[in-house]
PDB file of C-alpha atoms and ligand atoms in Angstrom:
ATOM      1  CA  GLY A 120     160.541  96.432 137.997  1.00 37.00           C
ATOM      2  CA  ALA A 121     158.158  99.031 139.347  1.00 40.00           C
ATOM      3  CA  ARG A 122     160.141 101.807 137.719  1.00 47.00           C
ATOM      4  CA  SER A 123     160.552 100.233 134.257  1.00 49.00           C
ATOM      5  CA  SER A 124     159.188 102.128 131.292  1.00 55.00           C
ATOM      6  CA  GLY A 125     156.930  99.218 130.513  1.00 59.00           C
ATOM      7  CA  ALA A 126     154.574  98.531 133.367  1.00 55.00           C
ATOM      8  CA  GLY A 127     155.462 101.322 135.836  1.00 69.00           C
ATOM      9  CA  ASP A 128     153.781 104.652 136.379  1.00 91.00           C
ATOM     10  CA  THR A 129     156.456 106.500 134.454  1.00 96.00           C
ATOM     11  CA  VAL A 130     156.288 107.155 130.724  1.00 97.00           C
ATOM     12  CA  VAL A 131     159.660 107.686 129.075  1.00 98.00           C
ATOM     13  CA  VAL A 132     159.351 109.584 125.797  1.00 98.00           C
ATOM     14  CA  GLY A 133     162.245 109.314 123.341  1.00 98.00           C
ATOM     15  CA  SER A 134     162.883 111.025 120.042  1.00 98.00           C
ATOM     16  CA  LYS A 135     165.211 111.025 117.089  1.00 97.00           C
ATOM     17  CA  ASP A 136     167.670 113.840 116.551  1.00 94.00           C
ATOM     18  CA  PHE A 137     165.826 116.094 114.131  1.00 94.00           C
ATOM     19  CA  THR A 138     163.368 118.923 114.704  1.00 95.00           C
ATOM     20  CA  GLU A 139     160.096 117.246 113.774  1.00 97.00           C
ATOM     21  CA  ASN A 140     160.768 114.155 115.825  1.00 98.00           C
ATOM     22  CA  ILE A 141     161.809 116.204 118.860  1.00 98.00           C
ATOM     23  CA  LEU A 142     158.631 118.281 118.491  1.00 98.00           C
ATOM     24  CA  LEU A 143     156.488 115.158 118.289  1.00 98.00           C
ATOM     25  CA  GLY A 144     158.131 113.860 121.464  1.00 98.00           C
ATOM     26  CA  GLU A 145     157.461 117.120 123.272  1.00 98.00           C
ATOM     27  CA  ILE A 146     153.850 117.205 122.062  1.00 98.00           C
ATOM     28  CA  ALA A 147     153.277 113.675 123.407  1.00 98.00           C
ATOM     29  CA  ALA A 148     154.972 114.537 126.706  1.00 98.00           C
ATOM     30  CA  GLN A 149     152.897 117.670 127.306  1.00 98.00           C
ATOM     31  CA  LEU A 150     149.649 115.983 126.367  1.00 98.00           C
ATOM     32  CA  LEU A 151     150.320 113.015 128.666  1.00 98.00           C
ATOM     33  CA  GLU A 152     151.228 115.399 131.487  1.00 98.00           C
ATOM     34  CA  SER A 153     148.017 117.297 131.037  1.00 97.00           C
ATOM     35  CA  LYS A 154     145.615 114.355 130.561  1.00 97.00           C
ATOM     36  CA  THR A 155     147.033 111.601 132.801  1.00 96.00           C
ATOM     37  CA  ASP A 156     148.504 111.183 136.285  1.00 95.00           C
ATOM     38  CA  LEU A 157     151.580 109.458 134.912  1.00 97.00           C
ATOM     39  CA  LYS A 158     155.039 110.794 135.470  1.00 97.00           C
ATOM     40  CA  VAL A 159     156.609 111.776 132.139  1.00 98.00           C
ATOM     41  CA  VAL A 160     160.352 111.646 131.550  1.00 98.00           C
ATOM     42  CA  ARG A 161     161.754 113.171 128.365  1.00 98.00           C
ATOM     43  CA  LYS A 162     164.684 111.587 126.549  1.00 98.00           C
ATOM     44  CA  LEU A 163     164.402 113.726 123.459  1.00 98.00           C
ATOM     45  CA  ASN A 164     167.055 114.176 120.779  1.00 97.00           C
ATOM     46  CA  LEU A 165     168.413 110.787 121.783  1.00 96.00           C
ATOM     47  CA  GLY A 166     169.983 109.750 118.473  1.00 94.00           C
ATOM     48  CA  GLY A 167     168.994 108.103 115.215  1.00 94.00           C
ATOM     49  CA  THR A 168     166.282 105.594 114.444  1.00 96.00           C
ATOM     50  CA  THR A 169     168.223 102.577 115.709  1.00 96.00           C
ATOM     51  CA  VAL A 170     168.981 104.094 119.120  1.00 97.00           C
ATOM     52  CA  ASN A 171     165.306 104.865 119.706  1.00 98.00           C
ATOM     53  CA  PHE A 172     164.054 101.519 118.465  1.00 98.00           C
ATOM     54  CA  ASN A 173     166.539  99.613 120.623  1.00 98.00           C
ATOM     55  CA  GLY A 174     165.609 101.769 123.617  1.00 98.00           C
ATOM     56  CA  LEU A 175     161.979 100.898 123.077  1.00 98.00           C
ATOM     57  CA  LYS A 176     162.659  97.178 122.806  1.00 97.00           C
ATOM     58  CA  THR A 177     164.815  97.044 125.954  1.00 97.00           C
ATOM     59  CA  GLY A 178     162.339  99.147 127.949  1.00 96.00           C
ATOM     60  CA  ASP A 179     164.511 102.231 128.368  1.00 97.00           C
ATOM     61  CA  LEU A 180     161.787 104.078 126.445  1.00 98.00           C
ATOM     62  CA  THR A 181     158.011 103.731 126.530  1.00 98.00           C
ATOM     63  CA  LEU A 182     157.328 105.471 123.226  1.00 98.00           C
ATOM     64  CA  TYR A 183     158.658 107.683 120.427  1.00 98.00           C
ATOM     65  CA  ALA A 184     157.358 108.983 117.118  1.00 98.00           C
ATOM     66  CA  GLU A 185     158.076 106.710 114.166  1.00 98.00           C
ATOM     67  CA  TYR A 186     157.062 106.486 110.504  1.00 98.00           C
ATOM     68  CA  ASP A 187     155.367 103.440 108.960  1.00 97.00           C
ATOM     69  CA  GLY A 188     157.734 103.264 105.968  1.00 96.00           C
ATOM     70  CA  THR A 189     160.668 103.208 108.379  1.00 96.00           C
ATOM     71  CA  GLY A 190     158.978 100.454 110.356  1.00 97.00           C
ATOM     72  CA  TYR A 191     158.466  98.458 107.177  1.00 95.00           C
ATOM     73  CA  SER A 192     161.999  98.784 105.841  1.00 92.00           C
ATOM     74  CA  ALA A 193     164.402  99.565 108.699  1.00 91.00           C
ATOM     75  CA  HIS A 194     162.761  97.615 111.539  1.00 95.00           C
ATOM     76  CA  LEU A 195     160.883  94.805 109.821  1.00 94.00           C
ATOM     77  CA  GLY A 196     163.538  94.514 107.108  1.00 90.00           C
ATOM     78  CA  HIS A 197     161.122  94.170 104.207  1.00 90.00           C
ATOM     79  CA  THR A 198     162.724  94.712 100.835  1.00 83.00           C
ATOM     80  CA  GLU A 199     159.822  93.819  98.538  1.00 83.00           C
ATOM     81  CA  PRO A 200     158.045  96.858  97.034  1.00 77.00           C
ATOM     82  CA  ILE A 201     154.873  97.940  98.778  1.00 80.00           C
ATOM     83  CA  THR A 202     151.908  96.866  96.754  1.00 76.00           C
ATOM     84  CA  ASP A 203     149.253  98.767  98.664  1.00 83.00           C
ATOM     85  CA  PRO A 204     150.469 102.009 100.272  1.00 81.00           C
ATOM     86  CA  ASP A 205     147.068 102.546 101.911  1.00 85.00           C
ATOM     87  CA  ALA A 206     147.357  99.229 103.724  1.00 93.00           C
ATOM     88  CA  LEU A 207     150.966  99.791 104.772  1.00 95.00           C
ATOM     89  CA  PHE A 208     150.208 101.272 108.168  1.00 97.00           C
ATOM     90  CA  ASP A 209     147.878  98.428 109.176  1.00 97.00           C
ATOM     91  CA  GLN A 210     150.362  95.825 108.042  1.00 96.00           C
ATOM     92  CA  VAL A 211     153.265  97.427 109.900  1.00 97.00           C
ATOM     93  CA  LYS A 212     151.192  97.817 113.061  1.00 98.00           C
ATOM     94  CA  LYS A 213     150.118  94.177 112.982  1.00 98.00           C
ATOM     95  CA  GLU A 214     153.658  92.912 112.487  1.00 98.00           C
ATOM     96  CA  PHE A 215     155.020  95.203 115.222  1.00 98.00           C
ATOM     97  CA  GLU A 216     152.492  93.852 117.684  1.00 98.00           C
ATOM     98  CA  GLU A 217     153.269  90.245 116.791  1.00 98.00           C
ATOM     99  CA  LYS A 218     157.044  90.458 116.491  1.00 98.00           C
ATOM    100  CA  PHE A 219     158.073  93.193 118.917  1.00 98.00           C
ATOM    101  CA  GLY A 220     155.277  93.663 121.464  1.00 98.00           C
ATOM    102  CA  LEU A 221     154.968  97.253 120.228  1.00 98.00           C
ATOM    103  CA  THR A 222     151.848  98.992 118.987  1.00 98.00           C
ATOM    104  CA  TRP A 223     151.122 102.193 117.044  1.00 98.00           C
ATOM    105  CA  SER A 224     148.827 105.114 117.833  1.00 98.00           C
ATOM    106  CA  GLU A 225     146.443 106.562 115.246  1.00 98.00           C
ATOM    107  CA  PRO A 226     148.367 108.159 112.338  1.00 98.00           C
ATOM    108  CA  LEU A 227     149.015 111.827 113.075  1.00 98.00           C
ATOM    109  CA  GLY A 228     148.212 112.895 109.505  1.00 97.00           C
ATOM    110  CA  LEU A 229     151.668 113.692 108.192  1.00 97.00           C
ATOM    111  CA  ASN A 230     153.614 111.733 105.597  1.00 96.00           C
ATOM    112  CA  ASN A 231     157.233 112.746 106.091  1.00 96.00           C
ATOM    113  CA  THR A 232     158.699 110.974 103.116  1.00 94.00           C
ATOM    114  CA  TYR A 233     162.267 111.178 101.990  1.00 94.00           C
ATOM    115  CA  THR A 234     162.400 113.192  98.823  1.00 94.00           C
ATOM    116  CA  LEU A 235     165.093 114.588  96.547  1.00 97.00           C
ATOM    117  CA  ALA A 236     165.319 118.367  96.537  1.00 96.00           C
ATOM    118  CA  VAL A 237     167.381 120.722  94.375  1.00 97.00           C
ATOM    119  CA  PRO A 238     167.665 124.529  94.310  1.00 95.00           C
ATOM    120  CA  ARG A 239     164.974 126.110  92.133  1.00 95.00           C
ATOM    121  CA  ALA A 240     167.529 127.736  89.819  1.00 95.00           C
ATOM    122  CA  LEU A 241     169.049 124.347  89.037  1.00 96.00           C
ATOM    123  CA  ALA A 242     165.642 122.743  88.466  1.00 97.00           C
ATOM    124  CA  GLU A 243     164.703 125.521  86.056  1.00 97.00           C
ATOM    125  CA  GLN A 244     168.027 125.505  84.213  1.00 96.00           C
ATOM    126  CA  TYR A 245     167.757 121.782  83.417  1.00 96.00           C
ATOM    127  CA  ASN A 246     163.975 121.463  83.502  1.00 97.00           C
ATOM    128  CA  LEU A 247     164.105 118.897  86.300  1.00 98.00           C
ATOM    129  CA  LYS A 248     160.734 117.519  87.379  1.00 98.00           C
ATOM    130  CA  THR A 249     161.302 113.861  88.214  1.00 98.00           C
ATOM    131  CA  TYR A 250     164.100 111.782  89.689  1.00 98.00           C
ATOM    132  CA  SER A 251     164.690 110.271  86.234  1.00 98.00           C
ATOM    133  CA  ASP A 252     165.259 113.769  84.816  1.00 98.00           C
ATOM    134  CA  LEU A 253     168.377 113.853  87.004  1.00 98.00           C
ATOM    135  CA  LEU A 254     170.044 111.250  84.754  1.00 98.00           C
ATOM    136  CA  ALA A 255     170.917 114.098  82.371  1.00 97.00           C
ATOM    137  CA  VAL A 256     172.888 116.034  84.993  1.00 97.00           C
ATOM    138  CA  ASP A 257     173.831 113.583  87.764  1.00 97.00           C
ATOM    139  CA  GLU A 258     177.537 113.549  86.864  1.00 98.00           C
ATOM    140  CA  GLN A 259     177.729 117.275  87.637  1.00 97.00           C
ATOM    141  CA  LEU A 260     175.987 117.097  91.021  1.00 98.00           C
ATOM    142  CA  VAL A 261     177.333 116.481  94.517  1.00 98.00           C
ATOM    143  CA  PHE A 262     174.759 114.665  96.625  1.00 98.00           C
ATOM    144  CA  GLY A 263     174.541 115.627 100.311  1.00 97.00           C
ATOM    145  CA  THR A 264     173.075 112.884 102.508  1.00 95.00           C
ATOM    146  CA  THR A 265     172.259 112.522 106.178  1.00 93.00           C
ATOM    147  CA  ASN A 266     174.242 109.875 108.027  1.00 91.00           C
ATOM    148  CA  GLU A 267     171.059 107.899 108.445  1.00 91.00           C
ATOM    149  CA  PHE A 268     170.134 107.923 104.745  1.00 95.00           C
ATOM    150  CA  MET A 269     173.656 106.782 103.864  1.00 95.00           C
ATOM    151  CA  GLY A 270     173.355 103.872 106.289  1.00 92.00           C
ATOM    152  CA  ARG A 271     169.936 102.601 105.270  1.00 92.00           C
ATOM    153  CA  THR A 272     170.130  99.454 103.188  1.00 89.00           C
ATOM    154  CA  VAL A 273     166.521  99.344 101.945  1.00 89.00           C
ATOM    155  CA  ASP A 274     165.353 102.953 101.664  1.00 90.00           C
ATOM    156  CA  GLY A 275     168.763 104.646 101.574  1.00 93.00           C
ATOM    157  CA  TYR A 276     171.330 106.168  99.232  1.00 96.00           C
ATOM    158  CA  GLU A 277     172.852 102.990  97.760  1.00 96.00           C
ATOM    159  CA  PRO A 278     169.543 101.333  96.802  1.00 94.00           C
ATOM    160  CA  LEU A 279     168.241 104.671  95.474  1.00 96.00           C
ATOM    161  CA  VAL A 280     171.251 105.071  93.203  1.00 97.00           C
ATOM    162  CA  ARG A 281     170.973 101.464  92.063  1.00 97.00           C
ATOM    163  CA  THR A 282     167.260 101.758  91.307  1.00 96.00           C
ATOM    164  CA  TYR A 283     167.614 104.860  89.145  1.00 98.00           C
ATOM    165  CA  GLY A 284     171.119 104.219  87.788  1.00 98.00           C
ATOM    166  CA  PHE A 285     172.469 107.526  89.086  1.00 98.00           C
ATOM    167  CA  GLN A 286     176.152 108.394  88.894  1.00 98.00           C
ATOM    168  CA  PHE A 287     176.551 111.462  91.041  1.00 98.00           C
ATOM    169  CA  LYS A 288     179.849 113.322  90.886  1.00 98.00           C
ATOM    170  CA  ASP A 289     180.377 112.829  94.603  1.00 97.00           C
ATOM    171  CA  VAL A 290     178.503 112.201  97.831  1.00 97.00           C
ATOM    172  CA  ALA A 291     178.967 114.088 101.089  1.00 96.00           C
ATOM    173  CA  THR A 292     177.569 112.752 104.365  1.00 96.00           C
ATOM    174  CA  MET A 293     176.500 115.254 107.010  1.00 93.00           C
ATOM    175  CA  GLN A 294     174.266 115.912 110.000  1.00 88.00           C
ATOM    176  CA  THR A 295     170.585 116.366 109.231  1.00 85.00           C
ATOM    177  CA  GLY A 296     170.571 120.005 110.286  1.00 83.00           C
ATOM    178  CA  LEU A 297     173.497 121.006 108.052  1.00 89.00           C
ATOM    179  CA  ARG A 298     172.188 120.061 104.610  1.00 92.00           C
ATOM    180  CA  TYR A 299     170.491 123.367 103.812  1.00 93.00           C
ATOM    181  CA  LYS A 300     173.576 125.349 104.716  1.00 93.00           C
ATOM    182  CA  ALA A 301     175.616 123.107 102.410  1.00 96.00           C
ATOM    183  CA  ILE A 302     173.147 123.776  99.585  1.00 95.00           C
ATOM    184  CA  GLU A 303     173.387 127.490 100.232  1.00 93.00           C
ATOM    185  CA  ASN A 304     177.191 127.357 100.200  1.00 94.00           C
ATOM    186  CA  GLY A 305     177.183 125.394  96.951  1.00 94.00           C
ATOM    187  CA  ASP A 306     178.989 122.448  98.557  1.00 96.00           C
ATOM    188  CA  ILE A 307     176.169 120.153  97.451  1.00 97.00           C
ATOM    189  CA  GLN A 308     173.474 120.529  94.783  1.00 97.00           C
ATOM    190  CA  ILE A 309     171.014 117.806  95.737  1.00 98.00           C
ATOM    191  CA  MET A 310     169.955 116.218  99.009  1.00 97.00           C
ATOM    192  CA  ASP A 311     167.663 113.781 100.733  1.00 96.00           C
ATOM    193  CA  ALA A 312     165.149 116.286 102.067  1.00 95.00           C
ATOM    194  CA  TYR A 313     162.277 115.375 104.376  1.00 94.00           C
ATOM    195  CA  ALA A 314     158.907 116.367 102.904  1.00 93.00           C
ATOM    196  CA  THR A 315     157.919 118.306 106.028  1.00 94.00           C
ATOM    197  CA  ASP A 316     161.258 120.118 106.547  1.00 93.00           C
ATOM    198  CA  GLY A 317     160.666 123.661 107.737  1.00 91.00           C
ATOM    199  CA  LYS A 318     163.605 124.895 105.707  1.00 91.00           C
ATOM    200  CA  LEU A 319     162.286 123.708 102.331  1.00 87.00           C
ATOM    201  CA  LYS A 320     160.273 126.922 102.093  1.00 79.00           C
ATOM    202  CA  GLU A 321     162.972 129.301 103.236  1.00 86.00           C
ATOM    203  CA  PHE A 322     165.617 127.956 100.878  1.00 89.00           C
ATOM    204  CA  ASP A 323     163.415 127.907  97.756  1.00 87.00           C
ATOM    205  CA  MET A 324     164.020 124.271  96.922  1.00 92.00           C
ATOM    206  CA  VAL A 325     162.134 122.165  94.403  1.00 93.00           C
ATOM    207  CA  ILE A 326     161.034 118.660  95.327  1.00 94.00           C
ATOM    208  CA  LEU A 327     161.325 116.176  92.477  1.00 97.00           C
ATOM    209  CA  GLU A 328     158.849 113.412  91.715  1.00 96.00           C
ATOM    210  CA  ASP A 329     159.850 109.854  92.638  1.00 96.00           C
ATOM    211  CA  ASP A 330     158.694 108.451  89.283  1.00 96.00           C
ATOM    212  CA  LYS A 331     159.703 104.866  90.123  1.00 94.00           C
ATOM    213  CA  ASN A 332     158.006 104.984  93.547  1.00 91.00           C
ATOM    214  CA  PHE A 333     161.240 104.069  95.257  1.00 92.00           C
ATOM    215  CA  PHE A 334     160.198 105.513  98.607  1.00 93.00           C
ATOM    216  CA  PRO A 335     157.309 104.100 100.628  1.00 91.00           C
ATOM    217  CA  PRO A 336     154.918 106.434 102.471  1.00 93.00           C
ATOM    218  CA  TYR A 337     156.167 107.530 105.891  1.00 96.00           C
ATOM    219  CA  LYS A 338     153.057 108.192 107.940  1.00 97.00           C
ATOM    220  CA  GLY A 339     153.946 109.447 111.404  1.00 98.00           C
ATOM    221  CA  ALA A 340     152.512 107.961 114.640  1.00 98.00           C
ATOM    222  CA  TYR A 341     153.766 106.950 118.069  1.00 98.00           C
ATOM    223  CA  VAL A 342     155.216 103.492 118.635  1.00 98.00           C
ATOM    224  CA  ILE A 343     154.465 102.342 122.170  1.00 98.00           C
ATOM    225  CA  ARG A 344     155.346  99.335 124.328  1.00 98.00           C
ATOM    226  CA  MET A 345     152.283  97.102 124.616  1.00 98.00           C
ATOM    227  CA  ASP A 346     153.017  96.232 128.264  1.00 96.00           C
ATOM    228  CA  ALA A 347     152.788  99.932 129.088  1.00 96.00           C
ATOM    229  CA  VAL A 348     149.468 100.221 127.242  1.00 97.00           C
ATOM    230  CA  GLU A 349     148.110  97.181 129.097  1.00 97.00           C
ATOM    231  CA  ALA A 350     149.083  98.711 132.459  1.00 95.00           C
ATOM    232  CA  HIS A 351     147.914 102.196 131.433  1.00 97.00           C
ATOM    233  CA  PRO A 352     145.427 102.228 128.543  1.00 97.00           C
ATOM    234  CA  GLU A 353     145.224 106.012 128.969  1.00 98.00           C
ATOM    235  CA  ILE A 354     148.611 106.312 127.260  1.00 98.00           C
ATOM    236  CA  LEU A 355     147.214 105.096 123.953  1.00 98.00           C
ATOM    237  CA  GLU A 356     143.852 106.816 124.441  1.00 98.00           C
ATOM    238  CA  THR A 357     145.604 110.119 125.034  1.00 98.00           C
ATOM    239  CA  LEU A 358     147.970 109.832 122.070  1.00 98.00           C
ATOM    240  CA  ASN A 359     145.070 108.822 119.824  1.00 98.00           C
ATOM    241  CA  LEU A 360     143.596 112.285 120.453  1.00 98.00           C
ATOM    242  CA  LEU A 361     146.332 113.478 118.087  1.00 98.00           C
ATOM    243  CA  GLY A 362     145.089 111.259 115.237  1.00 98.00           C
ATOM    244  CA  GLY A 363     144.800 113.299 112.031  1.00 98.00           C
ATOM    245  CA  LYS A 364     145.633 116.540 113.856  1.00 98.00           C
ATOM    246  CA  LEU A 365     149.036 117.019 112.198  1.00 98.00           C
ATOM    247  CA  PRO A 366     148.716 117.016 108.404  1.00 97.00           C
ATOM    248  CA  ASP A 367     151.873 117.869 106.396  1.00 96.00           C
ATOM    249  CA  GLU A 368     151.230 121.632 106.240  1.00 96.00           C
ATOM    250  CA  THR A 369     150.631 121.892 109.994  1.00 97.00           C
ATOM    251  CA  MET A 370     153.710 119.849 110.798  1.00 98.00           C
ATOM    252  CA  GLN A 371     155.867 121.800 108.347  1.00 96.00           C
ATOM    253  CA  GLU A 372     154.702 125.078 109.893  1.00 97.00           C
ATOM    254  CA  LEU A 373     155.676 123.859 113.394  1.00 98.00           C
ATOM    255  CA  ASN A 374     159.056 122.689 112.069  1.00 97.00           C
ATOM    256  CA  TYR A 375     159.514 126.081 110.402  1.00 96.00           C
ATOM    257  CA  ARG A 376     158.879 127.904 113.674  1.00 97.00           C
ATOM    258  CA  VAL A 377     161.579 125.899 115.433  1.00 96.00           C
ATOM    259  CA  GLU A 378     164.156 125.635 112.627  1.00 93.00           C
ATOM    260  CA  VAL A 379     163.837 129.005 110.968  1.00 93.00           C
ATOM    261  CA  LEU A 380     162.176 131.322 113.489  1.00 96.00           C
ATOM    262  CA  GLU A 381     164.105 129.627 116.317  1.00 96.00           C
ATOM    263  CA  GLU A 382     161.160 129.488 118.718  1.00 98.00           C
ATOM    264  CA  PRO A 383     161.606 127.042 121.622  1.00 98.00           C
ATOM    265  CA  VAL A 384     160.282 123.526 121.087  1.00 98.00           C
ATOM    266  CA  ASP A 385     158.174 123.501 124.261  1.00 98.00           C
ATOM    267  CA  GLN A 386     156.470 126.762 123.276  1.00 98.00           C
ATOM    268  CA  VAL A 387     155.696 125.597 119.744  1.00 98.00           C
ATOM    269  CA  ALA A 388     154.369 122.290 121.083  1.00 98.00           C
ATOM    270  CA  ARG A 389     152.172 124.088 123.638  1.00 98.00           C
ATOM    271  CA  ASP A 390     150.773 126.518 121.031  1.00 98.00           C
ATOM    272  CA  PHE A 391     149.896 123.606 118.780  1.00 98.00           C
ATOM    273  CA  LEU A 392     148.132 121.658 121.546  1.00 98.00           C
ATOM    274  CA  LYS A 393     146.155 124.747 122.530  1.00 98.00           C
ATOM    275  CA  SER A 394     145.123 125.597 118.985  1.00 98.00           C
ATOM    276  CA  ALA A 395     144.053 121.977 118.462  1.00 97.00           C
ATOM    277  CA  GLY A 396     141.874 122.330 121.557  1.00 97.00           C
ATOM    278  CA  LEU A 397     143.715 119.530 123.365  1.00 97.00           C
ATOM    279  CA  ILE A 398     144.985 121.562 126.325  1.00 96.00           C
ATOM    280  CA  ASP A 399     143.835 124.794 127.979  1.00 93.00           C
TER     281      ASP A 399
HETATM  282  N1  PBE B 219     161.758 109.936 107.689  1.00 84.68           N
HETATM  283  C1  PBE B 219     162.172 110.634 106.507  1.00 84.68           C
HETATM  284  C2  PBE B 219     163.007 109.355 108.207  1.00 84.68           C
HETATM  285  C3  PBE B 219     163.905 110.462 108.076  1.00 84.68           C
HETATM  286  C4  PBE B 219     163.328 111.263 106.935  1.00 84.68           C
HETATM  287  C5  PBE B 219     161.190 110.893 108.580  1.00 84.68           C
HETATM  288  C6  PBE B 219     160.834 108.890 107.332  1.00 84.68           C
HETATM  289  C7  PBE B 219     162.900 108.717 109.569  1.00 84.68           C
HETATM  290  O1  PBE B 219     163.168 109.344 110.568  1.00 84.68           O
HETATM  291  O2  PBE B 219     162.530 107.556 109.640  1.00 84.68           O
END
């Protein structure tokens, strides 16, 4: 209908339920408001990956920020290892267009990969550098995972443990935002961090090297309904202005301002867009 998120004059922006993804939703919303005449509706902090993807497919959403590795594994269901990480984005985009009627904007610059992080003191005590180094201490460590990581069947906890042969002492599932507190309290000793987490700096964590290349790259970009882009090409043109503007360090700094300094999301998004010269 005239008011659907596909062909109408309204853009509905979704997001997942963690800081970076909410920020990316807000950045898209503000930029579209400033550069187009479209009405923008925010449905940020909507839920996990599945909720957003389903919302996009049914037309409840017009776009949200996604990651190519997540597209490859969670949405396209590929289980075979990625042979060419550089070509991953193009492959995922092509398959999304063909299978789902969804397209991708230019990559934003960040690669928010899953990574294993441990407190620096622990890494130094056991000289931990790679995931395989964990095999010497895994039976002493409690692994804290996000609900989403626990549920993922391709790039999640179970396949990770199988690939490396880990035998952690225990596993505790928790909300994304609570993992660092659990590390601090000593409830867990290792977690599935996100490479661009703002709290990685504050909590003095060490990121270990994925020596078996278990995780694919997770380049961030917006996934958008193609019917909306056909009706309003300015949606894609506008979001493509963000291509390459958010490398890891920039994104992590914005996440840090929201998560650690507790600045409001809309302010941090606006500051970024101004400093990138995209809004006045
Ligand atoms: N990630 C890594 C996941 C969560 C952490 C950003 C690729 C995702 O949201 O798909």
